[in-house]
mmCIF file of C-alpha atoms in Angstrom:
data_model
loop_
_atom_site.group_PDB
_atom_site.id
_atom_site.type_symbol
_atom_site.label_atom_id
_atom_site.label_comp_id
_atom_site.label_asym_id
_atom_site.label_seq_id
_atom_site.Cartn_x
_atom_site.Cartn_y
_atom_site.Cartn_z
ATOM 1 C CA UNK E 1 0.085 -0.026 -0.032
ATOM 2 C CA UNK E 2 1.526 3.386 -0.966
ATOM 3 C CA UNK E 3 1.145 6.544 1.046
ATOM 4 C CA UNK E 4 -1.560 7.681 -1.224
ATOM 5 C CA UNK E 5 -3.404 4.500 -0.575
ATOM 6 C CA UNK E 6 -3.207 5.118 3.136
ATOM 7 C CA UNK E 7 -4.842 8.531 2.649
ATOM 8 C CA UNK E 8 -7.536 6.750 0.526
ATOM 9 C CA UNK E 9 -8.173 4.305 3.427
ATOM 10 C CA UNK E 10 -8.867 7.252 5.470
ATOM 11 C CA UNK E 11 -11.304 8.985 3.278
ATOM 12 C CA UNK E 12 -14.394 7.371 4.659
ATOM 13 C CA UNK E 13 -13.728 8.886 8.219
ATOM 14 C CA UNK E 14 -15.226 12.476 8.807
ATOM 15 C CA UNK E 15 -12.660 15.150 9.266
ATOM 16 C CA UNK E 16 -12.897 18.749 10.515
ATOM 17 C CA UNK E 17 -10.297 21.189 8.892
ATOM 18 C CA UNK E 18 -8.218 22.067 11.784
ATOM 19 C CA UNK E 19 -4.597 21.461 10.101
ATOM 20 C CA UNK E 20 -3.015 24.405 8.470
ATOM 21 C CA UNK E 21 -1.306 22.056 5.982
ATOM 22 C CA UNK E 22 1.708 19.756 5.644
ATOM 23 C CA UNK E 23 4.299 20.367 8.559
ATOM 24 C CA UNK E 24 7.735 20.785 7.614
ATOM 25 C CA UNK E 25 10.701 18.380 8.014
ATOM 26 C CA UNK E 26 14.026 20.126 8.778
ATOM 27 C CA UNK E 27 17.520 18.843 9.204
ATOM 28 C CA UNK E 28 19.057 19.639 12.650
ATOM 29 C CA UNK E 29 22.597 20.421 11.327
ATOM 30 C CA UNK E 30 24.390 21.364 14.598
ATOM 31 C CA UNK E 31 22.811 18.383 16.519
ATOM 32 C CA UNK E 32 23.498 16.035 13.506
ATOM 33 C CA UNK E 33 27.362 17.179 13.950
ATOM 34 C CA UNK E 34 27.573 16.948 17.624
ATOM 35 C CA UNK E 35 25.884 13.460 17.871
ATOM 36 C CA UNK E 36 27.328 12.084 14.512
ATOM 37 C CA UNK E 37 24.068 11.238 13.170
ATOM 38 C CA UNK E 38 21.824 12.457 10.312
ATOM 39 C CA UNK E 39 19.029 14.098 12.462
ATOM 40 C CA UNK E 40 15.774 15.418 11.035
ATOM 41 C CA UNK E 41 12.829 16.728 12.919
ATOM 42 C CA UNK E 42 9.044 16.474 11.878
ATOM 43 C CA UNK E 43 7.634 19.674 13.123
ATOM 44 C CA UNK E 44 4.415 18.872 14.282
ATOM 45 C CA UNK E 45 4.628 21.618 16.685
ATOM 46 C CA UNK E 46 3.685 23.675 13.734
ATOM 47 C CA UNK E 47 0.358 22.144 12.874
ATOM 48 C CA UNK E 48 -1.551 25.255 13.697
ATOM 49 C CA UNK E 49 -4.695 25.853 16.065
ATOM 50 C CA UNK E 50 -3.430 27.647 19.093
ATOM 51 C CA UNK E 51 -0.042 26.633 19.976
ATOM 52 C CA UNK E 52 -0.128 23.493 17.615
ATOM 53 C CA UNK E 53 1.194 20.176 18.428
ATOM 54 C CA UNK E 54 0.119 16.798 17.745
ATOM 55 C CA UNK E 55 -3.207 16.913 19.046
ATOM 56 C CA UNK E 56 -4.532 18.822 16.084
ATOM 57 C CA UNK E 57 -4.097 15.928 13.815
ATOM 58 C CA UNK E 58 -6.007 13.769 16.144
ATOM 59 C CA UNK E 59 -8.647 16.500 16.977
ATOM 60 C CA UNK E 60 -9.637 16.455 13.136
ATOM 61 C CA UNK E 61 -11.089 12.957 13.273
ATOM 62 C CA UNK E 62 -12.809 13.403 16.807
ATOM 63 C CA UNK E 63 -14.271 16.745 15.620
ATOM 64 C CA UNK E 64 -15.140 15.484 12.380
ATOM 65 C CA UNK E 65 -17.152 12.840 14.181
ATOM 66 C CA UNK E 66 -18.614 15.188 16.614
ATOM 67 C CA UNK E 67 -19.933 17.458 13.796
ATOM 68 C CA UNK E 68 -21.364 14.438 11.947
ATOM 69 C CA UNK E 69 -23.474 13.517 14.886
ATOM 70 C CA UNK E 70 -24.679 17.233 15.288
ATOM 71 C CA UNK E 71 -22.906 17.751 18.654
ATOM 72 C CA UNK E 72 -22.674 21.448 20.061
ATOM 73 C CA UNK E 73 -20.488 20.622 23.038
ATOM 74 C CA UNK E 74 -17.248 18.601 23.460
ATOM 75 C CA UNK E 75 -16.086 17.142 26.749
ATOM 76 C CA UNK E 76 -12.644 15.739 27.132
ATOM 77 C CA UNK E 77 -10.320 14.901 30.119
ATOM 78 C CA UNK E 78 -6.533 15.235 30.712
ATOM 79 C CA UNK E 79 -4.009 16.395 32.845
ATOM 80 C CA UNK E 80 -3.908 19.872 34.409
ATOM 81 C CA UNK E 81 -1.279 20.954 31.932
ATOM 82 C CA UNK E 82 -2.842 18.845 29.035
ATOM 83 C CA UNK E 83 -1.985 19.844 25.501
ATOM 84 C CA UNK E 84 -4.923 17.792 24.431
ATOM 85 C CA UNK E 85 -7.615 19.771 26.262
ATOM 86 C CA UNK E 86 -6.032 23.018 25.477
ATOM 87 C CA UNK E 87 -6.182 22.074 21.536
ATOM 88 C CA UNK E 88 -9.678 20.876 22.097
ATOM 89 C CA UNK E 89 -10.815 24.242 23.441
ATOM 90 C CA UNK E 90 -9.397 25.894 20.345
ATOM 91 C CA UNK E 91 -10.807 23.398 17.946
ATOM 92 C CA UNK E 92 -14.261 24.073 19.748
ATOM 93 C CA UNK E 93 -13.820 27.714 19.381
ATOM 94 C CA UNK E 94 -12.760 27.441 15.821
ATOM 95 C CA UNK E 95 -15.905 25.360 14.942
ATOM 96 C CA UNK E 96 -18.479 27.323 17.000
ATOM 97 C CA UNK E 97 -18.928 24.648 19.843
ATOM 98 C CA UNK E 98 -18.635 24.668 23.554
ATOM 99 C CA UNK E 99 -15.865 22.948 25.256
ATOM 100 C CA UNK E 100 -15.809 21.450 28.764
ATOM 101 C CA UNK E 101 -12.486 20.433 30.016
ATOM 102 C CA UNK E 102 -11.836 17.993 32.949
ATOM 103 C CA UNK E 103 -8.365 18.267 34.404
ATOM 104 C CA UNK E 104 -6.965 15.404 36.459
ATOM 105 C CA UNK E 105 -4.488 15.636 39.161
ATOM 106 C CA UNK E 106 -1.795 13.409 37.695
ATOM 107 C CA UNK E 107 1.136 15.225 38.932
ATOM 108 C CA UNK E 108 0.949 15.748 42.771
ATOM 109 C CA UNK E 109 2.756 18.475 44.739
ATOM 110 C CA UNK E 110 2.748 21.127 42.048
ATOM 111 C CA UNK E 111 2.158 24.779 42.821
ATOM 112 C CA UNK E 112 -0.170 27.492 42.078
ATOM 113 C CA UNK E 113 1.496 28.313 38.636
ATOM 114 C CA UNK E 114 1.150 24.787 37.273
ATOM 115 C CA UNK E 115 -2.459 25.195 38.158
ATOM 116 C CA UNK E 116 -3.194 28.586 36.508
ATOM 117 C CA UNK E 117 -0.578 29.208 33.857
ATOM 118 C CA UNK E 118 0.409 27.483 30.403
ATOM 119 C CA UNK E 119 -2.461 25.484 29.031
ATOM 120 C CA UNK E 120 -4.684 26.331 31.680
ATOM 121 C CA UNK E 121 -4.467 29.883 31.139
ATOM 122 C CA UNK E 122 -4.888 29.390 27.351
ATOM 123 C CA UNK E 123 -7.907 27.380 27.588
ATOM 124 C CA UNK E 124 -9.318 30.050 29.698
ATOM 125 C CA UNK E 125 -8.661 32.763 27.176
ATOM 126 C CA UNK E 126 -10.461 30.355 24.679
ATOM 127 C CA UNK E 127 -13.401 30.401 26.801
ATOM 128 C CA UNK E 128 -13.615 26.847 27.821
ATOM 129 C CA UNK E 129 -15.228 25.708 31.161
ATOM 130 C CA UNK E 130 -12.764 23.867 33.552
ATOM 131 C CA UNK E 131 -13.937 20.977 35.766
ATOM 132 C CA UNK E 132 -11.899 19.125 38.303
ATOM 133 C CA UNK E 133 -11.250 15.218 38.580
ATOM 134 C CA UNK E 134 -9.124 14.624 41.869
ATOM 135 C CA UNK E 135 -7.541 11.229 40.678
ATOM 136 C CA UNK E 136 -4.738 10.868 38.200
ATOM 137 C CA UNK E 137 -4.637 7.377 37.498
ATOM 138 C CA UNK E 138 -8.116 6.460 36.807
ATOM 139 C CA UNK E 139 -8.880 6.467 33.146
ATOM 140 C CA UNK E 140 -12.316 4.726 33.335
ATOM 141 C CA UNK E 141 -13.440 6.820 36.306
ATOM 142 C CA UNK E 142 -12.394 10.025 34.493
ATOM 143 C CA UNK E 143 -14.546 8.884 31.344
ATOM 144 C CA UNK E 144 -17.503 8.143 33.637
ATOM 145 C CA UNK E 145 -17.381 11.444 35.046
ATOM 146 C CA UNK E 146 -17.421 13.086 31.465
ATOM 147 C CA UNK E 147 -20.465 10.827 30.627
ATOM 148 C CA UNK E 148 -22.346 11.992 33.781
ATOM 149 C CA UNK E 149 -21.783 15.546 32.738
ATOM 150 C CA UNK E 150 -22.776 14.763 29.172
ATOM 151 C CA UNK E 151 -26.074 13.318 30.463
ATOM 152 C CA UNK E 152 -26.950 16.435 32.507
ATOM 153 C CA UNK E 153 -26.259 18.540 29.351
ATOM 154 C CA UNK E 154 -28.558 16.223 27.350
ATOM 155 C CA UNK E 155 -31.258 16.917 29.892
ATOM 156 C CA UNK E 156 -30.677 20.597 29.275
ATOM 157 C CA UNK E 157 -31.467 19.950 25.474
ATOM 158 C CA UNK E 158 -27.632 20.124 24.534
ATOM 159 C CA UNK E 159 -25.991 17.608 22.142
ATOM 160 C CA UNK E 160 -22.621 16.467 23.883
ATOM 161 C CA UNK E 161 -19.836 14.402 22.370
ATOM 162 C CA UNK E 162 -17.162 12.718 24.718
ATOM 163 C CA UNK E 163 -13.474 12.495 23.757
ATOM 164 C CA UNK E 164 -12.446 9.424 25.842
ATOM 165 C CA UNK E 165 -9.221 9.040 27.497
ATOM 166 C CA UNK E 166 -9.391 5.072 28.004
ATOM 167 C CA UNK E 167 -8.023 2.837 25.251
ATOM 168 C CA UNK E 168 -11.086 0.783 25.335
ATOM 169 C CA UNK E 169 -12.921 3.105 23.021
ATOM 170 C CA UNK E 170 -12.534 3.699 19.218
ATOM 171 C CA UNK E 171 -9.121 5.124 18.521
ATOM 172 C CA UNK E 172 -10.467 7.874 16.080
ATOM 173 C CA UNK E 173 -7.542 10.076 17.093
ATOM 174 C CA UNK E 174 -4.936 7.693 16.180
ATOM 175 C CA UNK E 175 -6.351 8.157 12.535
ATOM 176 C CA UNK E 176 -4.545 11.447 12.535
ATOM 177 C CA UNK E 177 -1.181 9.938 12.937
ATOM 178 C CA UNK E 178 -1.740 7.159 10.283
ATOM 179 C CA UNK E 179 -2.255 10.195 8.026
ATOM 180 C CA UNK E 180 0.776 11.881 9.602
ATOM 181 C CA UNK E 181 3.124 8.874 8.944
ATOM 182 C CA UNK E 182 1.958 8.797 5.388
ATOM 183 C CA UNK E 183 2.600 12.467 5.079
ATOM 184 C CA UNK E 184 6.151 12.129 6.371
ATOM 185 C CA UNK E 185 6.864 9.422 3.666
ATOM 186 C CA UNK E 186 5.956 11.986 1.107
ATOM 187 C CA UNK E 187 8.715 14.410 2.554
ATOM 188 C CA UNK E 188 11.658 11.979 3.477
ATOM 189 C CA UNK E 189 11.424 8.264 2.714
ATOM 190 C CA UNK E 190 14.980 7.140 3.286
ATOM 191 C CA UNK E 191 15.595 7.484 7.214
ATOM 192 C CA UNK E 192 16.668 4.459 9.309
ATOM 193 C CA UNK E 193 14.820 5.214 12.298
ATOM 194 C CA UNK E 194 11.993 7.473 13.901
ATOM 195 C CA UNK E 195 11.648 8.419 17.467
ATOM 196 C CA UNK E 196 8.291 9.402 18.777
ATOM 197 C CA UNK E 197 6.607 9.989 22.291
ATOM 198 C CA UNK E 198 4.408 7.344 23.603
ATOM 199 C CA UNK E 199 1.789 8.324 26.109
ATOM 200 C CA UNK E 200 -1.984 7.783 25.454
ATOM 201 C CA UNK E 201 -0.861 5.620 22.371
ATOM 202 C CA UNK E 202 -2.749 7.365 19.767
ATOM 203 C CA UNK E 203 0.234 9.325 18.095
ATOM 204 C CA UNK E 204 2.837 6.300 18.630
ATOM 205 C CA UNK E 205 0.362 3.526 17.367
ATOM 206 C CA UNK E 206 -1.101 5.756 14.548
ATOM 207 C CA UNK E 207 2.378 6.767 13.265
ATOM 208 C CA UNK E 208 3.732 3.268 13.210
ATOM 209 C CA UNK E 209 0.585 2.060 11.520
ATOM 210 C CA UNK E 210 0.877 4.688 8.809
ATOM 211 C CA UNK E 211 4.360 3.736 7.965
ATOM 212 C CA UNK E 212 3.745 -0.076 7.963
ATOM 213 C CA UNK E 213 0.478 0.382 5.972
ATOM 214 C CA UNK E 214 2.616 2.443 3.378
ATOM 215 C CA UNK E 215 5.173 -0.458 3.151
ATOM 216 C CA UNK E 216 7.846 1.187 5.201
ATOM 217 C CA UNK E 217 9.736 -0.906 7.697
ATOM 218 C CA UNK E 218 12.204 1.321 9.527
ATOM 219 C CA UNK E 219 11.995 0.926 13.353
ATOM 220 C CA UNK E 220 9.798 3.304 15.281
ATOM 221 C CA UNK E 221 11.090 4.057 18.882
ATOM 222 C CA UNK E 222 8.307 4.974 21.067
ATOM 223 C CA UNK E 223 9.810 6.836 24.020
ATOM 224 C CA UNK E 224 7.730 6.323 27.368
ATOM 225 C CA UNK E 225 6.389 9.527 29.084
ATOM 226 C CA UNK E 226 3.610 7.980 31.388
ATOM 227 C CA UNK E 227 4.092 4.282 31.983
ATOM 228 C CA UNK E 228 7.040 1.724 31.772
ATOM 229 C CA UNK E 229 7.619 0.083 28.840
ATOM 230 C CA UNK E 230 5.787 -3.352 29.555
ATOM 231 C CA UNK E 231 2.695 -1.547 30.524
ATOM 232 C CA UNK E 232 3.010 0.833 27.502
ATOM 233 C CA UNK E 233 3.576 -2.253 25.210
ATOM 234 C CA UNK E 234 0.193 -3.687 26.128
ATOM 235 C CA UNK E 235 -1.372 -0.244 25.486
ATOM 236 C CA UNK E 236 0.079 0.057 21.912
ATOM 237 C CA UNK E 237 -0.886 -3.375 21.296
ATOM 238 C CA UNK E 238 -4.474 -2.495 22.319
ATOM 239 C CA UNK E 239 -4.684 0.743 20.321
ATOM 240 C CA UNK E 240 -3.126 -1.122 17.182
ATOM 241 C CA UNK E 241 -5.738 -3.880 17.438
ATOM 242 C CA UNK E 242 -8.631 -1.483 17.915
ATOM 243 C CA UNK E 243 -7.240 0.798 14.856
ATOM 244 C CA UNK E 244 -6.966 -2.301 12.853
ATOM 245 C CA UNK E 245 -10.637 -3.343 13.443
ATOM 246 C CA UNK E 246 -11.587 0.447 12.672
ATOM 247 C CA UNK E 247 -9.628 0.538 9.421
ATOM 248 C CA UNK E 248 -10.109 -3.110 8.405
ATOM 249 C CA UNK E 249 -6.378 -4.327 8.258
ATOM 250 C CA UNK E 250 -4.479 -7.193 9.614
ATOM 251 C CA UNK E 251 -2.919 -6.014 12.912
ATOM 252 C CA UNK E 252 -0.120 -8.477 12.487
ATOM 253 C CA UNK E 253 1.458 -6.137 9.947
ATOM 254 C CA UNK E 254 2.077 -3.444 12.658
ATOM 255 C CA UNK E 255 1.983 -5.380 16.145
ATOM 256 C CA UNK E 256 5.395 -6.923 15.461
ATOM 257 C CA UNK E 257 7.113 -3.460 15.082
ATOM 258 C CA UNK E 258 6.165 -2.117 18.402
ATOM 259 C CA UNK E 259 9.565 -0.880 20.269
ATOM 260 C CA UNK E 260 9.410 1.191 23.467
ATOM 261 C CA UNK E 261 12.208 2.743 25.775
ATOM 262 C CA UNK E 262 11.395 3.948 29.282
ATOM 263 C CA UNK E 263 15.045 4.941 30.271
ATOM 264 C CA UNK E 264 13.915 8.868 30.256
ATOM 265 C CA UNK E 265 10.630 8.334 32.349
ATOM 266 C CA UNK E 266 12.138 8.889 35.649
ATOM 267 C CA UNK E 267 11.020 10.466 37.934
ATOM 268 C CA UNK E 268 7.690 9.893 36.536
ATOM 269 C CA UNK E 269 4.898 11.648 34.332
ATOM 270 C CA UNK E 270 5.034 15.157 34.197
ATOM 271 C CA UNK E 271 8.349 15.204 36.268
ATOM 272 C CA UNK E 272 11.717 16.831 35.012
ATOM 273 C CA UNK E 273 14.535 14.510 35.470
ATOM 274 C CA UNK E 274 18.244 15.054 34.707
ATOM 275 C CA UNK E 275 18.072 13.434 31.395
ATOM 276 C CA UNK E 276 14.850 15.557 30.495
ATOM 277 C CA UNK E 277 16.718 18.781 31.456
ATOM 278 C CA UNK E 278 19.724 17.918 29.645
ATOM 279 C CA UNK E 279 17.718 17.154 26.428
ATOM 280 C CA UNK E 280 15.447 20.268 26.720
ATOM 281 C CA UNK E 281 18.577 22.665 27.093
ATOM 282 C CA UNK E 282 20.700 20.816 24.404
ATOM 283 C CA UNK E 283 18.025 21.128 21.767
ATOM 284 C CA UNK E 284 17.234 24.873 22.664
ATOM 285 C CA UNK E 285 21.109 25.805 22.968
ATOM 286 C CA UNK E 286 21.908 23.873 19.643
ATOM 287 C CA UNK E 287 18.938 24.521 17.399
ATOM 288 C CA UNK E 288 16.849 27.371 19.152
ATOM 289 C CA UNK E 289 14.058 24.875 19.140
ATOM 290 C CA UNK E 290 12.148 24.612 22.479
ATOM 291 C CA UNK E 291 10.798 21.279 23.770
ATOM 292 C CA UNK E 292 8.293 20.596 26.574
ATOM 293 C CA UNK E 293 9.172 18.939 29.992
ATOM 294 C CA UNK E 294 6.600 16.395 29.897
ATOM 295 C CA UNK E 295 6.766 14.899 26.225
ATOM 296 C CA UNK E 296 9.064 16.077 23.736
ATOM 297 C CA UNK E 297 12.140 16.628 26.034
ATOM 298 C CA UNK E 298 11.667 13.132 27.308
ATOM 299 C CA UNK E 299 11.352 12.082 23.392
ATOM 300 C CA UNK E 300 14.697 13.563 22.528
ATOM 301 C CA UNK E 301 16.215 12.304 25.933
ATOM 302 C CA UNK E 302 15.070 8.854 24.712
ATOM 303 C CA UNK E 303 17.051 9.469 21.298
ATOM 304 C CA UNK E 304 19.988 10.456 23.323
ATOM 305 C CA UNK E 305 19.647 7.221 25.315
ATOM 306 C CA UNK E 306 19.166 5.009 22.292
ATOM 307 C CA UNK E 307 22.287 6.469 20.771
ATOM 308 C CA UNK E 308 24.449 5.889 23.911
ATOM 309 C CA UNK E 309 23.363 2.305 24.057
ATOM 310 C CA UNK E 310 24.095 1.675 20.415
ATOM 311 C CA UNK E 311 20.502 1.187 19.565
ATOM 312 C CA UNK E 312 20.748 3.810 17.021
ATOM 313 C CA UNK E 313 24.041 3.819 15.387
ATOM 314 C CA UNK E 314 26.320 6.685 14.572
ATOM 315 C CA UNK E 315 25.686 7.789 11.046
ATOM 316 C CA UNK E 316 22.167 6.875 10.782
ATOM 317 C CA UNK E 317 19.535 9.016 9.584
ATOM 318 C CA UNK E 318 17.031 9.528 12.259
ATOM 319 C CA UNK E 319 13.505 11.345 12.233
ATOM 320 C CA UNK E 320 12.456 13.017 15.639
ATOM 321 C CA UNK E 321 8.837 13.775 15.947
ATOM 322 C CA UNK E 322 8.351 17.016 17.697
ATOM 323 C CA UNK E 323 4.717 16.968 19.027
ATOM 324 C CA UNK E 324 4.526 20.499 20.428
ATOM 325 C CA UNK E 325 3.552 21.175 24.047
ATOM 326 C CA UNK E 326 5.696 24.240 24.649
ATOM 327 C CA UNK E 327 2.973 26.249 26.310
ATOM 328 C CA UNK E 328 3.514 24.004 29.277
ATOM 329 C CA UNK E 329 6.930 25.541 29.790
ATOM 330 C CA UNK E 330 5.570 28.528 31.325
ATOM 331 C CA UNK E 331 3.596 26.285 34.067
ATOM 332 C CA UNK E 332 6.894 24.557 34.923
ATOM 333 C CA UNK E 333 8.821 27.798 35.488
ATOM 334 C CA UNK E 334 9.585 27.202 39.197
ATOM 335 C CA UNK E 335 10.912 23.739 38.408
ATOM 336 C CA UNK E 336 12.977 24.940 35.537
ATOM 337 C CA UNK E 337 14.248 27.946 37.385
ATOM 338 C CA UNK E 338 15.479 25.665 40.145
ATOM 339 C CA UNK E 339 17.228 23.231 37.830
ATOM 340 C CA UNK E 340 18.821 26.119 35.694
ATOM 341 C CA UNK E 341 20.231 27.960 38.673
ATOM 342 C CA UNK E 342 21.955 24.886 40.062
#
C-alpha cells in the first residue's frame, strides 16, 4: 500500500479542517554534527490551531465525528497541563462549539503556577469551562465523570460529544497519525529510524501504522512518558488492534514493530529528571527549538539514550517527531528555574 493508498483508506472517516497544511521536516545541522547522526525533525509543533502540536491531527477526526453527529458541546479529560484539552478548546472555538475540559491531578505537589499558567491560562482565554477530577490514574473513572456531565447536558437540551481517555474506546485520534506517517513518507522516505513520544498511544500507534501500511519498515522507537515499557507495550497493542478493526487491516502487519524505551521516564509523568533537563537545554542551545518537559524533552532524551546504548548507530538517518507542548514550559517555570540555577 502506498502513502496515497493510506490516505484513501482514511477518506471514509469525517474530518474537521483544523490543520494548516503539511508540517515541515527540517535537518538539525548542529545536533547532527554533535551526535554524529543525520538528524531530522518532523515539526508537528507547527500544525496550527493555538500553539499547534500533535493533538491537532487527532482532533480533526474527533471533531469530524462530533460534527457528523450534530454535537454542539465537546467534553474531554486530561492532566492539568494537558495539551490535548487546550487544543480541544481551540478546535471548539474555531468550529463554534462549547468545550468542557476536565483536569485530572496526575502530578502531585505542584504549585499555583502549574494550576493557573500555560495550557490552563490558554484554555481560559479560549472560553472553555474547566471542571476538576481529583484522581490522576483512573481513566475509566475520568471517562465516567464526563459521561455523567454529558447526561446532564442532554437533559438541558444540548448535544454533547465525549472524547474518551481510556484505550477501550474507538481510537479515532490515532487516524490522525496514520495520516501523519503517510505524510512524512511524502517528504523523506530514506530514514533509518524514527523516534516518537508514547503516552496515550494514539500518536505512536497511529504513526507506526501509517508507516507500515505504506510499506515502510524502519523501526519506530516510542519513548515512554507516562508508563513503563511493559505497560506501554500492552497499551500500544490495544490501540493498534482497535485501529486495525476500525480501518480493516491485519494487525499483525503492525504489532511486530512495537519498540519502546523507558529510560527517560524517571522520576515519572510530568516530572523533570536530569535526562529531561539535559535534552531540553541541548535542543534549545543547539538549534533554538523549544521542547516541553512532559513529552518532547523526554522523547529527545530517549533518542540520546538509544544512541548511547548503540540501538541507534552513528551515521544513521533519524527522524524525531516534535509533538509541540511548548505552552507547558510556562507552567513549569519554578521547576525549570531551580534546575537552571543549580
